[in-house]
Amino acid sequence: MKKFLVLLLSVTMLSALLAGCGQKKDAGSTNDPAADPAKEEMTELNFYMMNSPVNDFDRVMKKANEIIGKEINAKLNLILVDSSTYAEKMNLMINSGDDWDLSFTANWGGINFFENAAKGAYADLTDLIPKYAPQTYARIPEGLWEGVKVDGKIYALVNYQQWGTAKREGFKFRSDLVEETGFDWKSLKGKPTIEVLEKMGPFLGDSLAKHKDMIGFETSSLESSSLYAGNPLLWNMEAVGDTSIPGWINLDQPDKVINQFETEEFAKYTEIMRDWFEKGYVRKDGATVKDTSPDRKAAKFVAEKTGSWPDSIDHPGNSDASNMSMTKSAGNAPAVTVSTTRTMIPAGAASTAAIAINSESKHIEKALQLVELLNTNDELYKLISLGEEGVDYKYDENGKFTMIEGKYNFNFNEWQIGQSYSPNFNRANYDKNKDGEIQKETQKIVLEADKTAEISPVTGFVFDPTPVKTQVANCASVTSEIIPALSSGSIDPAKALPEFLKRLKTAGVDDIIKEKQAQYDAWKANK
């Protein structure tokens, strides 16, 4: 039966080629995924992604390419770019027509998935994915593919993760400090974010008074990391189009596009962050620091925003929620989490993490074969995302997963290279004990919620910024300058917020809101 299916697939592909499908072909290689790789010329594929420097990277990639070469006769050049410059670099490469094959893409951080797809920078994969990446396509909820479409065509491969796409945002707290201070974190369940922050402040102060080497809450220079600008669901809102472009809706009034920075919530949020800055609850250089992962790994934070759900109330013992971010292997930062929002699959869920293929690549089909291999070959995926067992990580006598200090560490960026989800939950660093089994049960709850969660009213809408591209660029310049400062509390909102809103007006924010509203209304009318 298997041989018959392979033969049938080969005949189907040959028929498509004879019919002339109009897609680019791999130079020097067959396009048949069932062909003998040994008879093909080796294809090199350049894949760009965000990541900090990785120890022993060449050693691990050499072993990874042994698998890739054997399976699809290709070599992967995985090119790591610092997150602070990634969007700028990729957009420059796209606009300059530089040579690349695959790249991590998203609807945030200036990466501009929808804009780049609309202008033809990314390859149309609609007909090719089912042929060259069938498991990549079949393993995820079908509706997610709507989230990476522009004008009805698929322009990226969704990096579906083992924690699913149904979101319920919330906060994570150091449980040892919760016990020490008597903080009533459970009372925050389902509360509006402003109320949560107001109750959180005294807890940060009490904790830092006893632990002066810690940091109360995380802030950074990345606009996408802003507790407000990068997290609309946390504020009961949803972005209409790219999160970074002004123009959101309130989920309780989903028909009206608003300037999210003119809301009472944003004004109050900036006041709270200013108060925290003056009291020393956040870093003094929070508006300029680019990489906060060292602080996370060193267990510096008292509290943080989190998407860990089911939380410590819904599912006690959930190992995903039992440690502060990036500290699981250290075991020195126990945590509790509480969710505060509705459960929803955001419109941008699919395009939050995806892989695009260059429309000018000479190896589109081979690139798709690579993505399929990354998503289905567990050995390869775990090698790149975790390293070698016994060399880069190990399991202690209790079955707990532990990274070996100073060795290969992919910096928790595996979500950029493919799908960590698989039906047997065999692609992540689960502990080999009861905690690991609880984690799998937790993730099954979230994956089940993907089938029943509230769907964003904006799902399927794609904003075309072309009519207001100048205004979008002008506003992006203003927000990238001011949002990190307001979100870190490093400037006084009493003076800075009115000036910020005035500059947005001058930059053309009202034109953007008007254009979004018109396109959104037209889209709803044609649904």
Short mmCIF file of C-alpha atoms in Angstrom, two decimals:
data_model
loop_
_atom_site.label_atom_id
_atom_site.label_comp_id
_atom_site.label_asym_id
_atom_site.label_seq_id
_atom_site.Cartn_x
_atom_site.Cartn_y
_atom_site.Cartn_z
CA MET A 1 0.00 0.00 0.00
CA LYS A 2 2.81 2.40 0.94
CA LYS A 3 4.59 1.76 -2.38
CA PHE A 4 1.33 2.36 -4.23
CA LEU A 5 0.85 5.71 -2.47
CA VAL A 6 4.39 6.77 -3.30
CA LEU A 7 3.86 5.79 -6.94
CA LEU A 8 0.53 7.60 -7.03
CA LEU A 9 2.13 10.72 -5.56
CA SER A 10 4.93 10.56 -8.14
CA VAL A 11 2.46 10.26 -11.01
CA THR A 12 0.43 13.16 -9.61
CA MET A 13 3.51 15.36 -9.36
CA LEU A 14 4.62 14.43 -12.89
CA SER A 15 1.18 15.30 -14.24
CA ALA A 16 1.31 18.66 -12.53
CA LEU A 17 4.71 19.35 -14.03
CA LEU A 18 3.58 18.40 -17.53
CA ALA A 19 0.56 20.65 -17.14
CA GLY A 20 2.88 23.54 -16.30
CA CYS A 21 2.01 24.79 -12.82
CA GLY A 22 4.06 27.98 -13.17
CA GLN A 23 6.06 27.51 -9.95
CA LYS A 24 9.84 27.84 -9.75
CA LYS A 25 11.77 24.55 -9.85
CA ASP A 26 14.81 23.50 -7.85
CA ALA A 27 17.91 24.00 -9.96
CA GLY A 28 19.61 20.70 -10.67
CA SER A 29 17.08 18.56 -8.81
CA THR A 30 13.79 16.79 -9.28
CA ASN A 31 10.63 18.21 -7.73
CA ASP A 32 9.29 14.79 -6.79
CA PRO A 33 9.40 14.42 -2.98
CA ALA A 34 9.54 10.66 -3.43
CA ALA A 35 12.59 10.76 -5.69
CA ASP A 36 15.90 9.19 -4.69
CA PRO A 37 17.89 11.96 -2.93
CA ALA A 38 21.17 10.28 -3.91
CA LYS A 39 20.49 11.12 -7.57
CA GLU A 40 19.94 14.82 -6.89
CA GLU A 41 22.48 17.59 -6.71
CA MET A 42 22.94 18.80 -3.11
CA THR A 43 20.81 21.90 -2.48
CA GLU A 44 21.88 24.56 0.03
CA LEU A 45 19.07 26.41 1.78
CA ASN A 46 19.54 29.67 3.71
CA PHE A 47 17.09 29.99 6.61
CA TYR A 48 17.09 33.27 8.59
CA MET A 49 15.71 33.45 12.13
CA MET A 50 16.04 35.49 15.33
CA ASN A 51 18.42 34.19 17.97
CA SER A 52 21.30 35.21 20.17
CA PRO A 53 24.70 33.50 19.72
CA VAL A 54 24.52 29.77 20.46
CA ASN A 55 27.39 27.79 21.95
CA ASP A 56 28.63 24.81 19.90
CA PHE A 57 26.28 25.78 17.09
CA ASP A 58 28.51 24.41 14.33
CA ARG A 59 28.81 21.01 16.05
CA VAL A 60 25.05 20.56 16.31
CA MET A 61 24.33 21.87 12.82
CA LYS A 62 26.89 19.48 11.35
CA LYS A 63 24.97 16.57 12.86
CA ALA A 64 21.65 18.10 11.80
CA ASN A 65 22.88 18.35 8.23
CA GLU A 66 23.87 14.72 8.24
CA ILE A 67 20.17 13.92 8.76
CA ILE A 68 18.98 16.54 6.28
CA GLY A 69 21.46 15.40 3.65
CA LYS A 70 20.43 11.78 4.02
CA GLU A 71 16.69 12.47 3.97
CA ILE A 72 16.30 15.18 1.29
CA ASN A 73 19.86 15.74 -0.03
CA ALA A 74 19.99 19.32 1.17
CA LYS A 75 22.15 21.39 3.49
CA LEU A 76 20.61 23.86 5.94
CA ASN A 77 22.44 27.11 6.56
CA LEU A 78 20.61 28.37 9.65
CA ILE A 79 21.53 32.04 9.97
CA LEU A 80 20.96 33.60 13.39
CA VAL A 81 20.24 37.33 13.64
CA ASP A 82 19.89 39.28 16.89
CA SER A 83 16.23 39.97 17.69
CA SER A 84 16.86 43.71 17.98
CA THR A 85 17.94 43.96 14.32
CA TYR A 86 16.13 41.01 12.72
CA ALA A 87 13.10 42.86 11.32
CA GLU A 88 15.22 45.65 9.91
CA LYS A 89 17.65 43.20 8.32
CA MET A 90 14.99 40.98 6.73
CA ASN A 91 12.95 43.90 5.41
CA LEU A 92 16.12 45.39 3.92
CA MET A 93 17.01 42.05 2.31
CA ILE A 94 13.50 41.74 0.90
CA ASN A 95 13.48 45.29 -0.48
CA SER A 96 16.96 44.86 -1.94
CA GLY A 97 16.19 41.56 -3.62
CA ASP A 98 18.89 39.70 -1.68
CA ASP A 99 19.27 35.94 -1.94
CA TRP A 100 17.58 33.89 0.79
CA ASP A 101 15.32 30.85 0.87
CA LEU A 102 13.42 30.67 4.16
CA SER A 103 12.83 33.08 7.00
CA PHE A 104 10.94 33.28 10.25
CA THR A 105 8.02 35.64 9.79
CA ALA A 106 5.32 37.13 12.01
CA ASN A 107 2.73 39.87 12.40
CA TRP A 108 4.69 41.67 15.13
CA GLY A 109 8.00 43.36 15.82
CA GLY A 110 8.17 45.11 12.46
CA ILE A 111 8.58 41.83 10.54
CA ASN A 112 5.48 42.76 8.50
CA PHE A 113 4.20 39.36 7.38
CA PHE A 114 1.03 40.67 5.72
CA GLU A 115 2.74 43.61 4.06
CA ASN A 116 5.57 41.47 2.68
CA ALA A 117 3.14 38.79 1.51
CA ALA A 118 0.90 41.36 -0.20
CA LYS A 119 3.77 42.86 -2.17
CA GLY A 120 4.96 39.47 -3.44
CA ALA A 121 8.04 38.95 -1.29
CA TYR A 122 6.83 35.55 -0.10
CA ALA A 123 6.04 32.57 -2.31
CA ASP A 124 2.44 31.47 -2.85
CA LEU A 125 2.36 28.04 -1.18
CA THR A 126 -1.34 27.29 -1.51
CA ASP A 127 -1.08 24.36 -3.91
CA LEU A 128 2.40 23.24 -2.89
CA ILE A 129 1.96 22.67 0.86
CA PRO A 130 -0.37 19.65 0.56
CA LYS A 131 2.10 18.08 -1.91
CA TYR A 132 5.46 18.79 -0.29
CA ALA A 133 4.49 19.28 3.36
CA PRO A 134 1.33 17.18 3.89
CA GLN A 135 1.89 16.45 7.59
CA THR A 136 2.76 20.09 8.28
CA TYR A 137 -0.60 20.93 6.75
CA ALA A 138 -2.67 18.15 8.33
CA ARG A 139 -1.48 18.33 11.93
CA ILE A 140 -2.95 21.71 12.78
CA PRO A 141 -6.54 23.04 12.92
CA GLU A 142 -7.56 23.84 9.36
CA GLY A 143 -8.83 27.28 10.31
CA LEU A 144 -5.32 28.43 11.22
CA TRP A 145 -4.35 28.43 7.57
CA GLU A 146 -6.83 31.29 7.10
CA GLY A 147 -4.54 33.37 9.31
CA VAL A 148 -1.62 33.22 6.84
CA LYS A 149 -3.65 33.98 3.74
CA VAL A 150 -3.64 37.16 1.69
CA ASP A 151 -6.27 37.42 -1.05
CA GLY A 152 -7.13 33.78 -0.46
CA LYS A 153 -3.57 32.48 -0.94
CA ILE A 154 -1.31 30.90 1.71
CA TYR A 155 2.03 32.67 2.09
CA ALA A 156 3.58 30.98 5.13
CA LEU A 157 3.75 27.72 7.06
CA VAL A 158 2.26 27.94 10.55
CA ASN A 159 4.61 26.95 13.37
CA TYR A 160 1.96 25.22 15.48
CA GLN A 161 3.26 24.63 19.00
CA GLN A 162 2.52 21.96 21.59
CA TRP A 163 0.87 24.57 23.80
CA GLY A 164 -1.77 25.25 21.13
CA THR A 165 -3.20 28.56 19.95
CA ALA A 166 -6.14 29.13 22.30
CA LYS A 167 -4.93 32.00 24.47
CA ARG A 168 -5.75 33.10 27.96
CA GLU A 169 -3.27 35.73 29.11
CA GLY A 170 -2.22 36.29 32.69
CA PHE A 171 0.64 36.76 35.13
CA LYS A 172 3.26 34.66 36.83
CA PHE A 173 4.67 35.23 40.31
CA ARG A 174 7.55 33.80 42.30
CA SER A 175 5.74 31.40 44.62
CA ASP A 176 8.39 31.59 47.34
CA LEU A 177 7.93 35.37 47.48
CA VAL A 178 4.14 34.97 47.39
CA GLU A 179 4.38 32.82 50.51
CA GLU A 180 6.89 35.17 52.13
CA THR A 181 4.74 38.28 51.62
CA GLY A 182 1.26 36.73 51.88
CA PHE A 183 0.25 38.08 48.47
CA ASP A 184 -3.28 36.98 47.50
CA TRP A 185 -2.51 36.12 43.86
CA LYS A 186 -5.61 33.94 43.43
CA SER A 187 -7.86 36.98 43.81
CA LEU A 188 -6.56 38.29 40.47
CA LYS A 189 -8.32 35.54 38.49
CA GLY A 190 -10.32 37.08 35.64
CA LYS A 191 -9.70 40.67 36.74
CA PRO A 192 -9.04 43.60 34.35
CA THR A 193 -5.34 44.21 33.78
CA ILE A 194 -5.31 47.64 35.42
CA GLU A 195 -6.75 46.16 38.61
CA VAL A 196 -4.17 43.37 38.49
CA LEU A 197 -1.31 45.84 38.15
CA GLU A 198 -2.62 48.01 40.98
CA LYS A 199 -2.75 45.00 43.30
CA MET A 200 0.58 43.72 42.09
CA GLY A 201 2.50 46.90 42.94
CA PRO A 202 2.62 46.42 46.73
CA PHE A 203 3.72 42.80 46.23
CA LEU A 204 6.63 43.95 44.08
CA GLY A 205 7.61 46.51 46.71
CA ASP A 206 7.45 44.04 49.60
CA SER A 207 9.48 41.47 47.66
CA LEU A 208 12.18 43.88 46.53
CA ALA A 209 12.56 45.27 50.03
CA LYS A 210 13.80 41.83 51.10
CA HIS A 211 15.51 40.84 47.84
CA LYS A 212 17.27 43.94 46.56
CA ASP A 213 19.17 42.05 43.85
CA MET A 214 15.93 41.15 42.03
CA ILE A 215 13.84 43.04 39.47
CA GLY A 216 10.14 43.59 39.99
CA PHE A 217 8.80 43.39 36.43
CA GLU A 218 10.26 42.96 32.94
CA THR A 219 10.61 45.86 30.50
CA SER A 220 12.68 46.19 27.32
CA SER A 221 13.35 48.35 24.28
CA LEU A 222 11.25 46.11 22.01
CA GLU A 223 7.89 47.66 21.21
CA SER A 224 6.45 44.15 20.78
CA SER A 225 7.46 43.33 24.37
CA SER A 226 5.39 46.17 25.80
CA LEU A 227 2.79 44.85 28.22
CA TYR A 228 0.29 47.02 26.37
CA ALA A 229 1.36 47.46 22.76
CA GLY A 230 2.22 43.80 22.23
CA ASN A 231 -0.65 42.18 24.11
CA PRO A 232 -4.11 43.35 22.98
CA LEU A 233 -5.97 40.39 24.55
CA LEU A 234 -4.62 41.40 27.95
CA TRP A 235 -6.62 44.60 27.52
CA ASN A 236 -9.74 42.92 26.10
CA MET A 237 -8.82 44.18 22.65
CA GLU A 238 -7.73 42.78 19.31
CA ALA A 239 -5.55 44.21 16.58
CA VAL A 240 -7.16 44.93 13.23
CA GLY A 241 -4.33 43.81 11.00
CA ASP A 242 -0.71 43.97 12.18
CA THR A 243 -0.48 44.46 15.95
CA SER A 244 2.12 47.18 15.58
CA ILE A 245 -0.02 49.42 13.35
CA PRO A 246 -2.45 51.68 15.28
CA GLY A 247 -6.05 50.52 15.04
CA TRP A 248 -7.54 47.92 17.41
CA ILE A 249 -11.05 46.94 18.43
CA ASN A 250 -12.45 46.47 21.92
CA LEU A 251 -13.84 42.92 22.05
CA ASP A 252 -17.00 44.19 23.72
CA GLN A 253 -17.52 46.68 20.85
CA PRO A 254 -16.01 44.76 17.93
CA ASP A 255 -17.40 46.87 15.10
CA LYS A 256 -15.47 50.08 15.80
CA VAL A 257 -11.77 50.55 15.07
CA ILE A 258 -10.07 52.75 17.66
CA ASN A 259 -6.66 54.25 18.32
CA GLN A 260 -5.60 52.01 21.21
CA PHE A 261 -3.21 54.66 22.51
CA GLU A 262 -6.04 57.15 23.09
CA THR A 263 -7.82 54.85 25.55
CA GLU A 264 -8.20 55.30 29.29
CA GLU A 265 -6.50 51.92 29.76
CA PHE A 266 -3.30 53.04 28.07
CA ALA A 267 -3.18 56.30 30.01
CA LYS A 268 -3.61 54.48 33.33
CA TYR A 269 -1.07 51.84 32.32
CA THR A 270 1.60 54.47 31.65
CA GLU A 271 0.91 56.07 35.03
CA ILE A 272 1.39 52.74 36.80
CA MET A 273 4.64 52.02 34.95
CA ARG A 274 5.92 55.50 35.84
CA ASP A 275 5.12 54.83 39.49
CA TRP A 276 6.95 51.50 39.33
CA PHE A 277 9.95 53.14 37.66
CA GLU A 278 10.22 55.80 40.35
CA LYS A 279 9.92 53.16 43.08
CA GLY A 280 12.59 50.97 41.49
CA TYR A 281 10.30 48.09 40.54
CA VAL A 282 11.64 47.99 36.95
CA ARG A 283 15.09 48.42 35.43
CA LYS A 284 16.26 52.01 35.07
CA ASP A 285 17.50 51.13 31.56
CA GLY A 286 14.29 49.29 30.71
CA ALA A 287 13.64 51.48 27.69
CA THR A 288 16.98 50.61 26.08
CA VAL A 289 17.86 47.05 27.13
CA LYS A 290 17.48 44.75 24.12
CA ASP A 291 17.82 41.27 25.56
CA THR A 292 16.18 40.36 28.87
CA SER A 293 16.84 36.63 28.61
CA PRO A 294 19.93 36.82 30.89
CA ASP A 295 17.70 38.31 33.62
CA ARG A 296 15.15 35.56 33.08
CA LYS A 297 17.74 32.79 33.17
CA ALA A 298 19.24 34.29 36.34
CA ALA A 299 15.76 34.21 37.97
CA LYS A 300 15.78 37.96 38.52
CA PHE A 301 12.08 38.72 38.07
CA VAL A 302 9.53 38.81 40.88
CA ALA A 303 6.59 38.81 38.42
CA GLU A 304 6.06 38.61 34.70
CA LYS A 305 3.38 38.50 32.04
CA THR A 306 2.64 34.95 30.93
CA GLY A 307 0.52 32.94 28.55
CA SER A 308 0.82 29.78 30.65
CA TRP A 309 -2.62 28.30 30.73
CA PRO A 310 -4.21 26.21 32.23
CA ASP A 311 -2.92 28.15 35.20
CA SER A 312 -2.09 27.16 38.76
CA ILE A 313 -5.73 27.54 39.78
CA ASP A 314 -7.28 25.65 36.85
CA HIS A 315 -4.71 22.88 36.90
CA PRO A 316 -2.59 22.60 40.07
CA GLY A 317 0.72 20.93 39.40
CA ASN A 318 0.93 22.19 35.82
CA SER A 319 4.69 22.06 35.22
CA ASP A 320 4.45 24.69 32.45
CA ALA A 321 3.37 27.15 35.13
CA SER A 322 5.61 25.97 37.94
CA ASN A 323 8.73 28.02 37.17
CA MET A 324 9.50 31.53 36.00
CA SER A 325 10.33 31.79 32.28
CA MET A 326 13.63 30.24 31.15
CA THR A 327 14.40 28.86 34.61
CA LYS A 328 12.91 25.36 34.47
CA SER A 329 16.23 23.57 34.15
CA ALA A 330 17.68 25.59 37.03
CA GLY A 331 14.82 24.76 39.38
CA ASN A 332 15.54 27.87 41.44
CA ALA A 333 12.52 30.03 40.58
CA PRO A 334 9.25 28.33 41.57
CA ALA A 335 6.14 30.09 40.32
CA VAL A 336 2.38 30.26 40.36
CA THR A 337 0.29 31.64 37.52
CA VAL A 338 -3.14 33.18 37.24
CA SER A 339 -5.06 33.84 34.03
CA THR A 340 -6.99 37.09 33.72
CA THR A 341 -8.54 37.19 30.23
CA ARG A 342 -11.17 35.41 28.17
CA THR A 343 -10.11 32.31 26.22
CA MET A 344 -9.75 33.16 22.56
CA ILE A 345 -7.93 32.21 19.40
CA PRO A 346 -6.64 35.60 18.24
CA ALA A 347 -6.81 36.59 14.60
CA GLY A 348 -3.03 36.77 14.56
CA ALA A 349 -2.50 33.33 16.11
CA ALA A 350 -1.36 31.73 12.88
CA SER A 351 0.93 34.59 11.87
CA THR A 352 2.45 34.97 15.33
CA ALA A 353 5.06 32.39 14.36
CA ALA A 354 5.46 31.12 10.82
CA ILE A 355 7.99 30.36 8.10
CA ALA A 356 7.97 32.14 4.76
CA ILE A 357 9.76 31.12 1.57
CA ASN A 358 11.29 33.71 -0.73
CA SER A 359 9.22 34.09 -3.89
CA GLU A 360 12.52 34.49 -5.77
CA SER A 361 14.10 31.36 -4.31
CA LYS A 362 15.31 28.80 -6.84
CA HIS A 363 14.44 26.05 -4.38
CA ILE A 364 10.84 26.59 -3.28
CA GLU A 365 9.86 22.93 -3.38
CA LYS A 366 13.06 21.82 -1.63
CA ALA A 367 12.49 24.46 1.04
CA LEU A 368 9.03 23.00 1.65
CA GLN A 369 10.56 19.54 1.95
CA LEU A 370 12.93 20.94 4.57
CA VAL A 371 10.04 22.39 6.59
CA GLU A 372 8.22 19.07 6.39
CA LEU A 373 11.35 17.29 7.62
CA LEU A 374 11.81 19.72 10.51
CA ASN A 375 8.17 19.20 11.47
CA THR A 376 8.07 15.41 11.24
CA ASN A 377 11.57 14.15 12.03
CA ASP A 378 11.64 14.27 15.82
CA GLU A 379 15.34 13.44 16.01
CA LEU A 380 16.25 16.39 13.79
CA TYR A 381 13.95 18.86 15.52
CA LYS A 382 15.12 17.91 19.01
CA LEU A 383 18.76 18.03 17.92
CA ILE A 384 18.42 21.63 16.72
CA SER A 385 16.15 22.79 19.55
CA LEU A 386 17.85 20.95 22.44
CA GLY A 387 21.24 19.67 21.28
CA GLU A 388 22.64 16.22 22.04
CA GLU A 389 21.45 14.25 25.04
CA GLY A 390 24.30 13.63 27.46
CA VAL A 391 26.34 16.44 25.92
CA ASP A 392 24.06 19.48 26.00
CA TYR A 393 21.27 18.27 28.27
CA LYS A 394 20.52 15.38 30.56
CA TYR A 395 17.87 13.92 32.82
CA ASP A 396 18.75 13.70 36.50
CA GLU A 397 18.01 10.75 38.78
CA ASN A 398 14.45 12.05 39.17
CA GLY A 399 13.89 12.32 35.41
CA LYS A 400 14.10 16.12 35.40
CA PHE A 401 15.32 17.72 32.17
CA THR A 402 18.45 19.83 32.76
CA MET A 403 20.56 21.89 30.37
CA ILE A 404 24.30 21.38 30.85
CA GLU A 405 25.92 24.71 31.65
CA GLY A 406 28.12 26.18 28.94
CA LYS A 407 26.98 23.77 26.26
CA TYR A 408 24.57 24.13 23.33
CA ASN A 409 21.45 26.12 24.20
CA PHE A 410 19.02 27.28 21.50
CA ASN A 411 17.74 30.07 23.77
CA PHE A 412 14.14 28.82 23.78
CA ASN A 413 13.68 29.81 20.14
CA GLU A 414 12.51 26.44 18.82
CA TRP A 415 9.13 27.99 17.97
CA GLN A 416 10.79 29.76 15.06
CA ILE A 417 12.05 26.70 13.20
CA GLY A 418 8.92 24.58 13.08
CA GLN A 419 6.07 22.85 14.85
CA SER A 420 6.84 21.57 18.33
CA TYR A 421 3.45 19.88 18.32
CA SER A 422 3.14 16.25 17.32
CA PRO A 423 0.30 13.81 18.05
CA ASN A 424 2.46 11.79 20.45
CA PHE A 425 3.97 14.81 22.26
CA ASN A 426 7.47 13.63 21.44
CA ARG A 427 9.22 16.82 20.39
CA ALA A 428 9.66 18.92 23.55
CA ASN A 429 11.82 18.71 26.66
CA TYR A 430 9.30 16.97 28.89
CA ASP A 431 10.59 15.65 32.19
CA LYS A 432 10.67 11.87 32.28
CA ASN A 433 8.55 11.65 35.40
CA LYS A 434 5.12 12.50 36.78
CA ASP A 435 5.64 16.21 36.09
CA GLY A 436 6.24 15.47 32.43
CA GLU A 437 3.06 13.44 32.20
CA ILE A 438 1.10 16.24 33.90
CA GLN A 439 2.54 18.69 31.38
CA LYS A 440 1.31 16.55 28.49
CA GLU A 441 -2.15 16.35 30.08
CA THR A 442 -2.12 20.13 30.45
CA GLN A 443 -1.29 20.66 26.83
CA LYS A 444 -4.02 18.27 25.75
CA ILE A 445 -6.48 20.60 27.54
CA VAL A 446 -5.21 23.58 25.56
CA LEU A 447 -5.24 21.71 22.27
CA GLU A 448 -8.80 20.63 22.95
CA ALA A 449 -9.65 24.28 23.63
CA ASP A 450 -8.44 25.10 20.13
CA LYS A 451 -11.60 23.35 18.93
CA THR A 452 -13.97 25.23 21.27
CA ALA A 453 -12.38 28.59 22.14
CA GLU A 454 -13.91 31.93 21.19
CA ILE A 455 -12.73 32.97 17.73
CA SER A 456 -11.54 36.53 17.22
CA PRO A 457 -14.06 38.61 15.26
CA VAL A 458 -11.17 39.84 13.11
CA THR A 459 -10.05 36.37 12.00
CA GLY A 460 -9.61 36.28 8.23
CA PHE A 461 -9.34 40.06 7.84
CA VAL A 462 -6.13 41.32 6.24
CA PHE A 463 -5.41 45.02 6.29
CA ASP A 464 -3.91 46.46 3.11
CA PRO A 465 -1.71 49.37 4.25
CA THR A 466 -0.96 50.56 0.70
CA PRO A 467 -3.38 53.54 0.73
CA VAL A 468 -1.79 54.85 3.92
CA LYS A 469 1.72 53.45 3.69
CA THR A 470 3.31 56.84 4.34
CA GLN A 471 1.20 57.36 7.45
CA VAL A 472 1.99 53.81 8.64
CA ALA A 473 5.72 54.44 8.27
CA ASN A 474 5.47 57.78 10.05
CA CYS A 475 3.47 56.34 12.94
CA ALA A 476 5.84 53.37 13.23
CA SER A 477 8.71 55.79 13.67
CA VAL A 478 6.85 57.55 16.49
CA THR A 479 5.70 54.40 18.31
CA SER A 480 9.08 52.67 18.11
CA GLU A 481 10.64 55.73 19.72
CA ILE A 482 8.08 56.42 22.45
CA ILE A 483 6.35 53.15 23.38
CA PRO A 484 9.41 51.55 25.06
CA ALA A 485 9.92 54.67 27.17
CA LEU A 486 6.26 54.92 28.23
CA SER A 487 6.06 51.16 28.85
CA SER A 488 9.15 51.17 31.05
CA GLY A 489 8.09 54.26 32.99
CA SER A 490 11.29 56.08 32.09
CA ILE A 491 9.42 59.22 30.96
CA ASP A 492 6.63 61.12 32.71
CA PRO A 493 3.32 60.33 30.94
CA ALA A 494 1.79 63.56 32.23
CA LYS A 495 3.98 65.35 29.70
CA ALA A 496 4.99 62.59 27.29
CA LEU A 497 1.60 61.01 26.58
CA PRO A 498 -0.11 64.16 25.23
CA GLU A 499 2.96 64.87 23.13
CA PHE A 500 2.97 61.26 21.88
CA LEU A 501 -0.69 61.46 20.84
CA LYS A 502 -0.07 64.81 19.15
CA ARG A 503 2.85 63.36 17.17
CA LEU A 504 0.69 60.40 16.10
CA LYS A 505 -1.95 62.85 14.83
CA THR A 506 0.69 64.70 12.85
CA ALA A 507 2.01 61.38 11.49
CA GLY A 508 -1.44 60.51 10.16
CA VAL A 509 -2.91 58.09 12.68
CA ASP A 510 -6.47 59.26 11.97
CA ASP A 511 -6.01 58.39 8.30
CA ILE A 512 -4.92 54.89 9.30
CA ILE A 513 -7.91 54.41 11.61
CA LYS A 514 -10.30 55.65 8.91
CA GLU A 515 -8.77 53.34 6.29
CA LYS A 516 -8.84 50.35 8.62
CA GLN A 517 -12.48 51.02 9.45
CA ALA A 518 -13.42 51.22 5.78
CA GLN A 519 -11.62 48.00 4.86
CA TYR A 520 -12.95 46.23 7.96
CA ASP A 521 -16.54 47.27 7.18
CA ALA A 522 -16.20 46.13 3.57
CA TRP A 523 -14.76 42.79 4.66
CA LYS A 524 -17.61 42.18 7.13
CA ALA A 525 -20.19 43.11 4.50
CA ASN A 526 -18.78 40.49 2.12
CA LYS A 527 -18.45 37.66 4.66
#
